Coordinates of C-alpha atoms in Angstrom, one line a residue:
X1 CA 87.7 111.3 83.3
X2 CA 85.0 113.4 81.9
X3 CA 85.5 117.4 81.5
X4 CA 83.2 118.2 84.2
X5 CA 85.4 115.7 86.7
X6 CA 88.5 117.5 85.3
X7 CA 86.8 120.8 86.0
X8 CA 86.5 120.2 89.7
X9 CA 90.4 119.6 90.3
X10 CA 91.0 123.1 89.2
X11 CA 91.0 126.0 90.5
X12 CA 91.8 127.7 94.4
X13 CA 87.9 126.5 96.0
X14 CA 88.4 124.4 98.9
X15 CA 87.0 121.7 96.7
X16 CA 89.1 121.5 94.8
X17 CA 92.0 121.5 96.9
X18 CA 91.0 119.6 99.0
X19 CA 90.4 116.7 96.2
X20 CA 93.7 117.7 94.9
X21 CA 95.2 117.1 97.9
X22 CA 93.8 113.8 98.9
X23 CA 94.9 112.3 95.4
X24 CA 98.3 113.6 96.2
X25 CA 98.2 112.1 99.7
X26 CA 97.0 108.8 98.7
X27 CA 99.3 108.6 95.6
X28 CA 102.6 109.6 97.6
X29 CA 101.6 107.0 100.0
X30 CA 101.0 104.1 97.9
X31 CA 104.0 105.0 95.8
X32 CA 105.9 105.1 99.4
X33 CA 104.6 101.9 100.6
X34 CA 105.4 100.1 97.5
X35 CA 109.1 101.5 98.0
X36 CA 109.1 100.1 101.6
X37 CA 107.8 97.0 100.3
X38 CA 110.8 96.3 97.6
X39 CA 112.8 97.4 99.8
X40 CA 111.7 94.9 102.9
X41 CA 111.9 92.3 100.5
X42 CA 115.2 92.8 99.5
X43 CA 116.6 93.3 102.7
X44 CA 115.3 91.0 104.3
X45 CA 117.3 88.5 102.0
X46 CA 120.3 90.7 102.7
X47 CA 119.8 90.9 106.3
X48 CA 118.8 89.4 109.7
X49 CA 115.4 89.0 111.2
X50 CA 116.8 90.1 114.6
X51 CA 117.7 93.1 112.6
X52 CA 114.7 94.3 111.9
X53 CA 113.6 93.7 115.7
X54 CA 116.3 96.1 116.5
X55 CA 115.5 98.3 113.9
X56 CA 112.1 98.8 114.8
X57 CA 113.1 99.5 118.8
X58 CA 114.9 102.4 117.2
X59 CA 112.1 103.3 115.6
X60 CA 110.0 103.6 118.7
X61 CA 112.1 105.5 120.7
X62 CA 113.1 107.8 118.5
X63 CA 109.3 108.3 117.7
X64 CA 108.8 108.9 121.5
X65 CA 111.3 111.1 121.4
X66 CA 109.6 113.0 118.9
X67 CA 106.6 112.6 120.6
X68 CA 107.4 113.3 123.9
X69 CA 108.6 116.7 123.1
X70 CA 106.1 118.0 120.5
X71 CA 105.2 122.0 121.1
X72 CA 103.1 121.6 117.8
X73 CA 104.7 124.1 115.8
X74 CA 103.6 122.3 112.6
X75 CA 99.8 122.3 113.8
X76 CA 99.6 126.0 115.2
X77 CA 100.8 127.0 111.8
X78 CA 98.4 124.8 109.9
X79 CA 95.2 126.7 111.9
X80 CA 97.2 130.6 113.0
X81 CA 95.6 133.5 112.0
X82 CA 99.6 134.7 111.8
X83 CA 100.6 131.5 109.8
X84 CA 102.0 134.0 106.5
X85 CA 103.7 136.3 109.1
X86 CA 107.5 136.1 108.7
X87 CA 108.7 136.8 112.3
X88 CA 106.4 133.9 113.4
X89 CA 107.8 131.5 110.9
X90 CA 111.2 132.7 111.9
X91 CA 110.4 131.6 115.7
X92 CA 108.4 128.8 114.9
X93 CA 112.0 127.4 113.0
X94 CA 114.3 128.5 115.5
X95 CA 111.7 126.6 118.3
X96 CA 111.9 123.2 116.0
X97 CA 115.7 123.6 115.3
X98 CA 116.5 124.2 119.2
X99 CA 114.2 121.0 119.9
X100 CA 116.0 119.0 117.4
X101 CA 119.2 119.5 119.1
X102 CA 117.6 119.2 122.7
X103 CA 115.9 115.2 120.9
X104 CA 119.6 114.5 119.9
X105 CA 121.2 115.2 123.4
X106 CA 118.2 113.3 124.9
X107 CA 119.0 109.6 122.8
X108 CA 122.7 110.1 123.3
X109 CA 121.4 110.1 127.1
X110 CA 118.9 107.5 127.4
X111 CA 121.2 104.6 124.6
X112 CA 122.6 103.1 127.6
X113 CA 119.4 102.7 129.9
X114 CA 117.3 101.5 127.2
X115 CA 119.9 99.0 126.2
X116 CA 119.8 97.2 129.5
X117 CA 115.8 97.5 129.5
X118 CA 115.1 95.9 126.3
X119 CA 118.3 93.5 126.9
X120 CA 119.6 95.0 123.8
X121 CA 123.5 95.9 124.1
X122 CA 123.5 97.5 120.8
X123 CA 121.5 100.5 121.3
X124 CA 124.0 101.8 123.3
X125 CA 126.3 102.8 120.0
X126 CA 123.1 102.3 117.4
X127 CA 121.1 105.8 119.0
X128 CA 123.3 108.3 119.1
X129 CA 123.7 107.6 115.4
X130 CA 120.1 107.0 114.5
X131 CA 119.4 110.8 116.6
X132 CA 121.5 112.7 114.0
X133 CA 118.0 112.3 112.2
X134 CA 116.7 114.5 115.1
X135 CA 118.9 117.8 114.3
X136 CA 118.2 117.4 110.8
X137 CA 114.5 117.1 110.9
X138 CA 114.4 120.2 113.2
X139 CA 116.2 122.0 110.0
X140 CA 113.3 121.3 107.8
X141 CA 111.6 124.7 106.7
X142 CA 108.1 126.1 107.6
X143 CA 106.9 125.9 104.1
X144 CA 106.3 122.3 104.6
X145 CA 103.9 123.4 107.0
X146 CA 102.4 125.9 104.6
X147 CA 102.2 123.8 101.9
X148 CA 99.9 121.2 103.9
X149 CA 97.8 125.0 105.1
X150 CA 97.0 125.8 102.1
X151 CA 96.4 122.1 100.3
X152 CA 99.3 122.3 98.3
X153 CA 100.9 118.9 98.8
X154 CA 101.9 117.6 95.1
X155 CA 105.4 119.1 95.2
X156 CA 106.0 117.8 99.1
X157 CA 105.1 114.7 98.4
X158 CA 107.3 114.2 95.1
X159 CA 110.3 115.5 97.3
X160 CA 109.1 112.6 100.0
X161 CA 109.3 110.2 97.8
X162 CA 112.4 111.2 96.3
X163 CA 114.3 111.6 99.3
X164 CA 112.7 108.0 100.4
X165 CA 114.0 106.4 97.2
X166 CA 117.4 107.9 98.1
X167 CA 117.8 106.5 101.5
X168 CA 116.6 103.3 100.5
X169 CA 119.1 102.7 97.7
X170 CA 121.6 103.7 99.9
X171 CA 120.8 101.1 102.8
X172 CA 120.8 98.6 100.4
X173 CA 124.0 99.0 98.8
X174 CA 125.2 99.3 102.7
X175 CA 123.4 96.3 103.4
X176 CA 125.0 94.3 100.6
X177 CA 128.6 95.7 101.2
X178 CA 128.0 95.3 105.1
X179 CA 125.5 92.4 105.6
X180 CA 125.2 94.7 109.3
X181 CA 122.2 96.2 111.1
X182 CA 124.2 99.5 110.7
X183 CA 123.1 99.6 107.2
X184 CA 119.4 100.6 107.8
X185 CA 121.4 103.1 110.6
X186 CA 122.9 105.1 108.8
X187 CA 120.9 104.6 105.4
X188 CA 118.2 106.3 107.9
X189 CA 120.4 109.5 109.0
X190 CA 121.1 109.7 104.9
X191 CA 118.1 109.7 103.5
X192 CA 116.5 112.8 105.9
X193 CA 119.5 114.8 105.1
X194 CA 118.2 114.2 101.4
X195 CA 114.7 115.0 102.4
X196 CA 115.7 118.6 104.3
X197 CA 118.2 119.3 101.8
X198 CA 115.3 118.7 98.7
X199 CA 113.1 120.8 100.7
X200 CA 115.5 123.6 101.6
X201 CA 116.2 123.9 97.7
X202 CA 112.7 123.0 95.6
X203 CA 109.9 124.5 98.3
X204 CA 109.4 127.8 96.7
X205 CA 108.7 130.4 99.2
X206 CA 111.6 132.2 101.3
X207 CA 113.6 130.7 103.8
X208 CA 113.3 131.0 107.6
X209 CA 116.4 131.9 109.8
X210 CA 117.2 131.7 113.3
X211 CA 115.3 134.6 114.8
X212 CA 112.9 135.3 117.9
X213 CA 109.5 136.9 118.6
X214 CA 108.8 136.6 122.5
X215 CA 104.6 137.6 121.5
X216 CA 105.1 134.3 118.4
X217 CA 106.6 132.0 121.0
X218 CA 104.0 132.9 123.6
X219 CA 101.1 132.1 121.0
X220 CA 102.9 128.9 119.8
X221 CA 103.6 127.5 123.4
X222 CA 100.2 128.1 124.4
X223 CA 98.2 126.1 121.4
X224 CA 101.6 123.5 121.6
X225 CA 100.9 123.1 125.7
X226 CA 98.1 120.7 125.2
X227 CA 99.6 119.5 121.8
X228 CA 103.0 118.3 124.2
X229 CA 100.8 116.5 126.4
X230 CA 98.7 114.7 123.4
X231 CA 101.6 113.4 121.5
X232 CA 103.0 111.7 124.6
X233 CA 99.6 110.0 125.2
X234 CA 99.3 109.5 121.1
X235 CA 102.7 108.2 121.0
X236 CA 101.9 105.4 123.9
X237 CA 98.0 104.7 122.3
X238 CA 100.3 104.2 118.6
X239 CA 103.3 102.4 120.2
X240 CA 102.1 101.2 123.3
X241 CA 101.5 97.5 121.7
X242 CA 105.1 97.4 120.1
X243 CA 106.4 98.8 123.5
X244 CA 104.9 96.0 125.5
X245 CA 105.1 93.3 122.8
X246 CA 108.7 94.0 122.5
X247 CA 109.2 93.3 125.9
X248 CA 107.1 90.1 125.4
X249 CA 108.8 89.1 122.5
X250 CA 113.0 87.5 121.4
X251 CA 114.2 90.1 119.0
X252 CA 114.2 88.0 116.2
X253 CA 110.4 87.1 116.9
X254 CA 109.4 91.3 117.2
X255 CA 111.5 91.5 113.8
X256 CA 108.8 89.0 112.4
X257 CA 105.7 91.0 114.3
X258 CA 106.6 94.1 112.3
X259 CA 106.7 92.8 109.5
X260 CA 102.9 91.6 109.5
X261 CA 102.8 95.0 111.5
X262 CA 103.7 97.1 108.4
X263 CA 101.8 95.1 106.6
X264 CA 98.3 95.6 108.6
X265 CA 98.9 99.3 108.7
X266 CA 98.9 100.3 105.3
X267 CA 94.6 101.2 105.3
X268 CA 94.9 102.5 109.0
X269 CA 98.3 104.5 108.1
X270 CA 96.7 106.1 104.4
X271 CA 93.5 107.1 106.4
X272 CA 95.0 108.6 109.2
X273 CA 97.7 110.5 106.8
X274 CA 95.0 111.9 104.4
X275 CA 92.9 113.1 108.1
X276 CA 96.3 115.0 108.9
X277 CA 97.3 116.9 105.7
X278 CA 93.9 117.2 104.0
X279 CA 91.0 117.6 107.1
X280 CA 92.2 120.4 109.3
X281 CA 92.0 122.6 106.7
X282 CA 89.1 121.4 105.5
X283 CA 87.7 121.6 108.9
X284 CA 88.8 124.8 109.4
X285 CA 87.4 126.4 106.8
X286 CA 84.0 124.6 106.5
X287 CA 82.9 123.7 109.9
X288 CA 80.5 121.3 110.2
X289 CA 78.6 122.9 113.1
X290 CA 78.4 126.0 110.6
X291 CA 75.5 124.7 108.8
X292 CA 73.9 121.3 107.8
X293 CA 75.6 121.9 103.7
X294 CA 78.9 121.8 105.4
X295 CA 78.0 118.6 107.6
X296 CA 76.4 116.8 104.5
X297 CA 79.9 117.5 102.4
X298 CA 82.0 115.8 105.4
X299 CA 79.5 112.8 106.0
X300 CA 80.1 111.8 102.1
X301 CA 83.6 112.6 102.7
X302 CA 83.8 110.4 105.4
X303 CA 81.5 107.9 104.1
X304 CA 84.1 107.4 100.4
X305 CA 87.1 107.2 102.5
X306 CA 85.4 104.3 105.1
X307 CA 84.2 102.7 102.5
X308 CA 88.0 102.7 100.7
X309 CA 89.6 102.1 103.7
X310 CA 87.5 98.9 105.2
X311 CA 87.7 97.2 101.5
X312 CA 91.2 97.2 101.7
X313 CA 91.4 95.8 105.5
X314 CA 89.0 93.1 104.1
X315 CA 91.4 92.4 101.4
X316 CA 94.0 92.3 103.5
X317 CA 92.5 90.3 106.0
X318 CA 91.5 87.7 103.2
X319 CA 95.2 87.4 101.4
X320 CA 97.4 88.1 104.5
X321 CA 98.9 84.3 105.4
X322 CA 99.1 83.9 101.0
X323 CA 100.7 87.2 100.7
X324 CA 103.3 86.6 103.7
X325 CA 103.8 83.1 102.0
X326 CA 104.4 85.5 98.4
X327 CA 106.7 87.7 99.3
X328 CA 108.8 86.2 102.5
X329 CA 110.6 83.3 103.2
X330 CA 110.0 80.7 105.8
X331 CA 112.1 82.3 108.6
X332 CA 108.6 85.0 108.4
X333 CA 106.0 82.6 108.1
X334 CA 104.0 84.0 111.7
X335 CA 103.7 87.7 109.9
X336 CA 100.8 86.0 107.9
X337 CA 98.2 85.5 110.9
X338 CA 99.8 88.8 112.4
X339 CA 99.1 90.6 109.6
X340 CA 95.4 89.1 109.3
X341 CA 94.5 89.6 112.9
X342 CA 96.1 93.4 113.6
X343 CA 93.9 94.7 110.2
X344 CA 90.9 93.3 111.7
X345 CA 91.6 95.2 115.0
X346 CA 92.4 98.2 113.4
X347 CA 88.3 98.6 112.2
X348 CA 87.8 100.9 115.2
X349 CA 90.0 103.1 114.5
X350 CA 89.3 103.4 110.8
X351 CA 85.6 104.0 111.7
X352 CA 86.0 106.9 113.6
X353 CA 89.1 108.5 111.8
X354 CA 88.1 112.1 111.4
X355 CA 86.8 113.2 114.7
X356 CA 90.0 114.2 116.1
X357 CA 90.5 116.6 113.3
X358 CA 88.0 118.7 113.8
X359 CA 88.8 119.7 117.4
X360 CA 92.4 120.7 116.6
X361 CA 90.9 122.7 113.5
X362 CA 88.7 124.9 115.9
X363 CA 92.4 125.2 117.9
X364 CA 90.7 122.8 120.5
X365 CA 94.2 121.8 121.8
X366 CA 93.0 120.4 125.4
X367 CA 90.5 117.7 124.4
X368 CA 91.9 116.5 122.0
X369 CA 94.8 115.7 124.5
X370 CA 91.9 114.2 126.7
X371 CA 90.9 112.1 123.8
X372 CA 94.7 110.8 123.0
X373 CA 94.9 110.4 127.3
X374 CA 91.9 107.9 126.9
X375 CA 93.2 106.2 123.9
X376 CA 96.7 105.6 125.5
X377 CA 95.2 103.8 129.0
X378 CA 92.5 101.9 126.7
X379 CA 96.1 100.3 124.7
X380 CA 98.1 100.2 128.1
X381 CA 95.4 97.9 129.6
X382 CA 94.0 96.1 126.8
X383 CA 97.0 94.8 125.5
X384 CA 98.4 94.1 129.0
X385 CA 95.5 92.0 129.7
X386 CA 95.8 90.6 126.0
X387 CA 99.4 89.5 126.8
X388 CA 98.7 88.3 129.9
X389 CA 96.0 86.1 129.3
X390 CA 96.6 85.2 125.3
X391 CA 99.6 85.4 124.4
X392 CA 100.7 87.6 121.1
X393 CA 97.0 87.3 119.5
X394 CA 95.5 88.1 123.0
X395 CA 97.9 91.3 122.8
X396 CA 96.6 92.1 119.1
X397 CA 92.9 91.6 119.9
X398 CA 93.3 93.9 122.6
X399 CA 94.0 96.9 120.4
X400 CA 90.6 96.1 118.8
X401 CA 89.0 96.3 122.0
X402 CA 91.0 99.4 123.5
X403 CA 89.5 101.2 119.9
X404 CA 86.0 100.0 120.9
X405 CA 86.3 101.0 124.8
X406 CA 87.4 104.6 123.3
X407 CA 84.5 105.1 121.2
X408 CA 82.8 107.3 123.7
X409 CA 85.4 109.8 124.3
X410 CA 85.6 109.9 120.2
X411 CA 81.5 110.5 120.4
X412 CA 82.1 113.4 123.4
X413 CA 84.9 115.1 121.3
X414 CA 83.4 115.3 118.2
X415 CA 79.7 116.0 119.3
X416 CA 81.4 119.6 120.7
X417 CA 82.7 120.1 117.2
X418 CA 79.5 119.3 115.6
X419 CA 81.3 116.7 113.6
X420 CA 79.8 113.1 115.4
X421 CA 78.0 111.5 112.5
X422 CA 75.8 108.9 114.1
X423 CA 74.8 107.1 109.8
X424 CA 77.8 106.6 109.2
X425 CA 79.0 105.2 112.7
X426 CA 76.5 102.8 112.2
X427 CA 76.5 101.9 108.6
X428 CA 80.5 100.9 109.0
X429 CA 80.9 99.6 112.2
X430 CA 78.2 97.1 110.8
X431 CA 80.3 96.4 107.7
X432 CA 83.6 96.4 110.0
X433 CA 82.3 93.2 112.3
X434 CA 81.1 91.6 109.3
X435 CA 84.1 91.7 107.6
X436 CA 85.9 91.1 111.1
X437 CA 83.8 88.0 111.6
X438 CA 84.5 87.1 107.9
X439 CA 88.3 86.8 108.0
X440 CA 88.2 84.9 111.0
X441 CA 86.3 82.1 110.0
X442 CA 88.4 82.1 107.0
X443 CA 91.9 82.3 109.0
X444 CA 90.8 80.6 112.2
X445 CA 93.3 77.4 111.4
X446 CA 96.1 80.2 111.0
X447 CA 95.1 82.2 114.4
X448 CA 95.3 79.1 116.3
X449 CA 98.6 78.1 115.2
X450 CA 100.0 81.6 115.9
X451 CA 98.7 81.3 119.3
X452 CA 99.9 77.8 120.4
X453 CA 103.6 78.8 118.8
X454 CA 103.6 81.9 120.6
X455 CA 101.9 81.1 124.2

């Protein structure tokens, strides 16, 4: 790298920050995803594909859990003009911690119910267990939060990936010694005790305690009102296909969908991390509808990270079935066409990525839950149909089509922002349906035989 490319990762300009930042992002999340993906491939040697089907039911209801009772403390103090002030940090912690309790209490509730729903007997004993998460996620300090305010995100992310490392070696020792799905169980309630602990003791800054400011909780309910509301409709427009496909789906089968699942997501996942920790700030302190410089600096923003994240759903697309075939035995042999098909659909998404961002940076709370509200009946109805009609690809292509029946909403948001970028909408939803109609010719043998075996 030359001196003058050096030169503009230094210093405190928002720049510079923010490119520090998105090489942090990027790099914790590749060196994350590689971790999963040793770690997949070991267990799943070690373990059971109906594990991993159970596994990944936890997963989603302990992410509506999360979701379902979000009061945005996190976001408020990524865009509050009080974010440094110590008796709102205080009350911000004491909210999460009381929440994190309330989350626990709530899956101790629901294991039974849910057990009989998905016909899974196991959840009954499995969630109480996997909730312990909850309580210690809610202990997690406030610095986190100012460290993703400020673009400071090198020292988070090593502690992420330390604490991932952690809980991963742990579940497979478990795994090993146990051969059990309570392995990846309690592996899971390990590793965020690491995570919390590491961030208790290496975030500098001073540490919050359990305190209360009636005038802070006021200001934090009243962003967190319409950021409650969102999650719920973000958690059912993100989960909504596993939700219905699970249903659709024998355990052992849904073990073998999230497997192409993870996958798929890596572009769509990396794109919509770097949007959440690098572009609210960004956002906030260069709106685009502040002047046509600030505009021009987002569209080639935007236009680098498209262009990044459609190459690799292209490559992904193209070596999907071959790199299922790699790295997998026969047993997951269907995550190959799963995997090709869900990157495709994700193109949507990936094109209009940012736009959310910018309305929670001007503290836009309430359409951006109307956004996540569209998004969530678009998934509910598409993949219905997709199910009901096709089978397991109908249900996949129907996420594509819910991202392209919410393209409108996206345009209404962002326009009020001043962020809608018309170029580049253009430009790469061209490139997306070329490289969509690409990777279907070349996989169409491999599509067809996932449908007839799952129909």
């Amino acid at each position: 790298m030359t001196t003058f490319g050096l030169s503009r990762l230094r210093g405190a300009s928002l720049g510079a920050r923010a490119i520090r930042s998105s090489i942090w992002t990027t790099a914790a999340f590749v060196a994350g995803q590689a971790i999963r993906l040793g770690g997949n491939l070991v267990l799943t040697r070690l373990l059971f594909p109906e594990a991993f089907g159970l596994m990944a039911l936890v997963a989603v209801i302990m992410q509506g859990l999360t979701n379902f009772s979000d009061t945005g403390v996190l976001q408020s103090i990524m865009q509050h003009r009080r974010a440094e002030d110590r008796r709102f940090l205080d009350t911000a912690f004491t909210i999460q911690a009381i929440r994190g309790v309330l989350l626990w209490l709530a899956a101790c509730l629901l294991a039974w119910p849910l057990s009989l729903l998905f016909g899974a007997p196991q959840l009954t004993a499995i969630l109480p267990v996997a909730g312990l998460s909850l309580i210690l996620l809610g202990l997690n300090p406030m610095r986190i939060a100012l460290a993703h305010r400020n673009l400071l995100l090198g020292r988070v992310a090593g502690l992420e990936l330390a604490a991932q490392t952690g809980g991963l070696v742990i579940g497979i020792v478990l795994a090993w010694l146990t051969g059990s799905v309570w392995a990846l169980v309690v592996s899971g309630v390990l590793g965020t005790a690491l995570q919390v602990g590491l961030n208790w003791a290496l975030l500098p800054g001073e540490g919050e305690r359990l305190s209360w400011d009636a005038e802070a909780a006021r200001e934090l309910t009243s962003f967190g009102k319409w950021i409650f509301l969102a999650t719920i409709c973000g958690f059912i427009a993100a989960q909504g296909d596993r939700i219905l496909i699970g249903r659709f789906l024998a355990l052992g089968a849904f073990g073998v969908y999230n497997i192409g699942y993870f996958l798929a997501s890596f572009p769509n996942m990396l794109g919509r991390l770097v949007a959440s920790k690098v572009l609210i700030p960004i956002y906030r302190e260069a709106p685009p509808s502040e002047s046509r410089a600030n505009f021009l600096k987002l569209r080639r923003m935007r236009m680098i990270v498209s262009a990044a994240l459609v190459g690799m759903v292209a490559i992904m697309g193209l070596i999907g079935v071959w790199l299922v075939e790699l790295l997998y035995d026969v047993r997951y042999e269907q995550a190959g066409p799963v995997t090709v098909l869900l990157a495709i659909m994700w193109i949507p998404q990936i094109v209009t990525l940012t736009y959310d961002q910018a309305a929670l940076a001007r503290g836009d709370s309430r359409n951006f839950f109307l956004l996540t509200l569209v998004r969530a009946v678009a998934i509910l109805v598409c993949v219905s149909l997709g199910l009901a009609f096709a089978g397991l690809p109908g249900a996949i292509v129907g996420q594509g089509v819910a991202g392209l029946l919410t393209y409108p909403a996206e345009v209404w948001l962002s326009r009020k922002s001043g962020a809608w970028d018309p170029v580049h909408d253009v430009v790469f939803g061209g490139v997306g349906l070329a490289v969509a109609g690409g990777v279907i010719w070349f996989h169409a043998g491999d599509i067809a035989a996932l449908a007839s075996a799952t129909m």
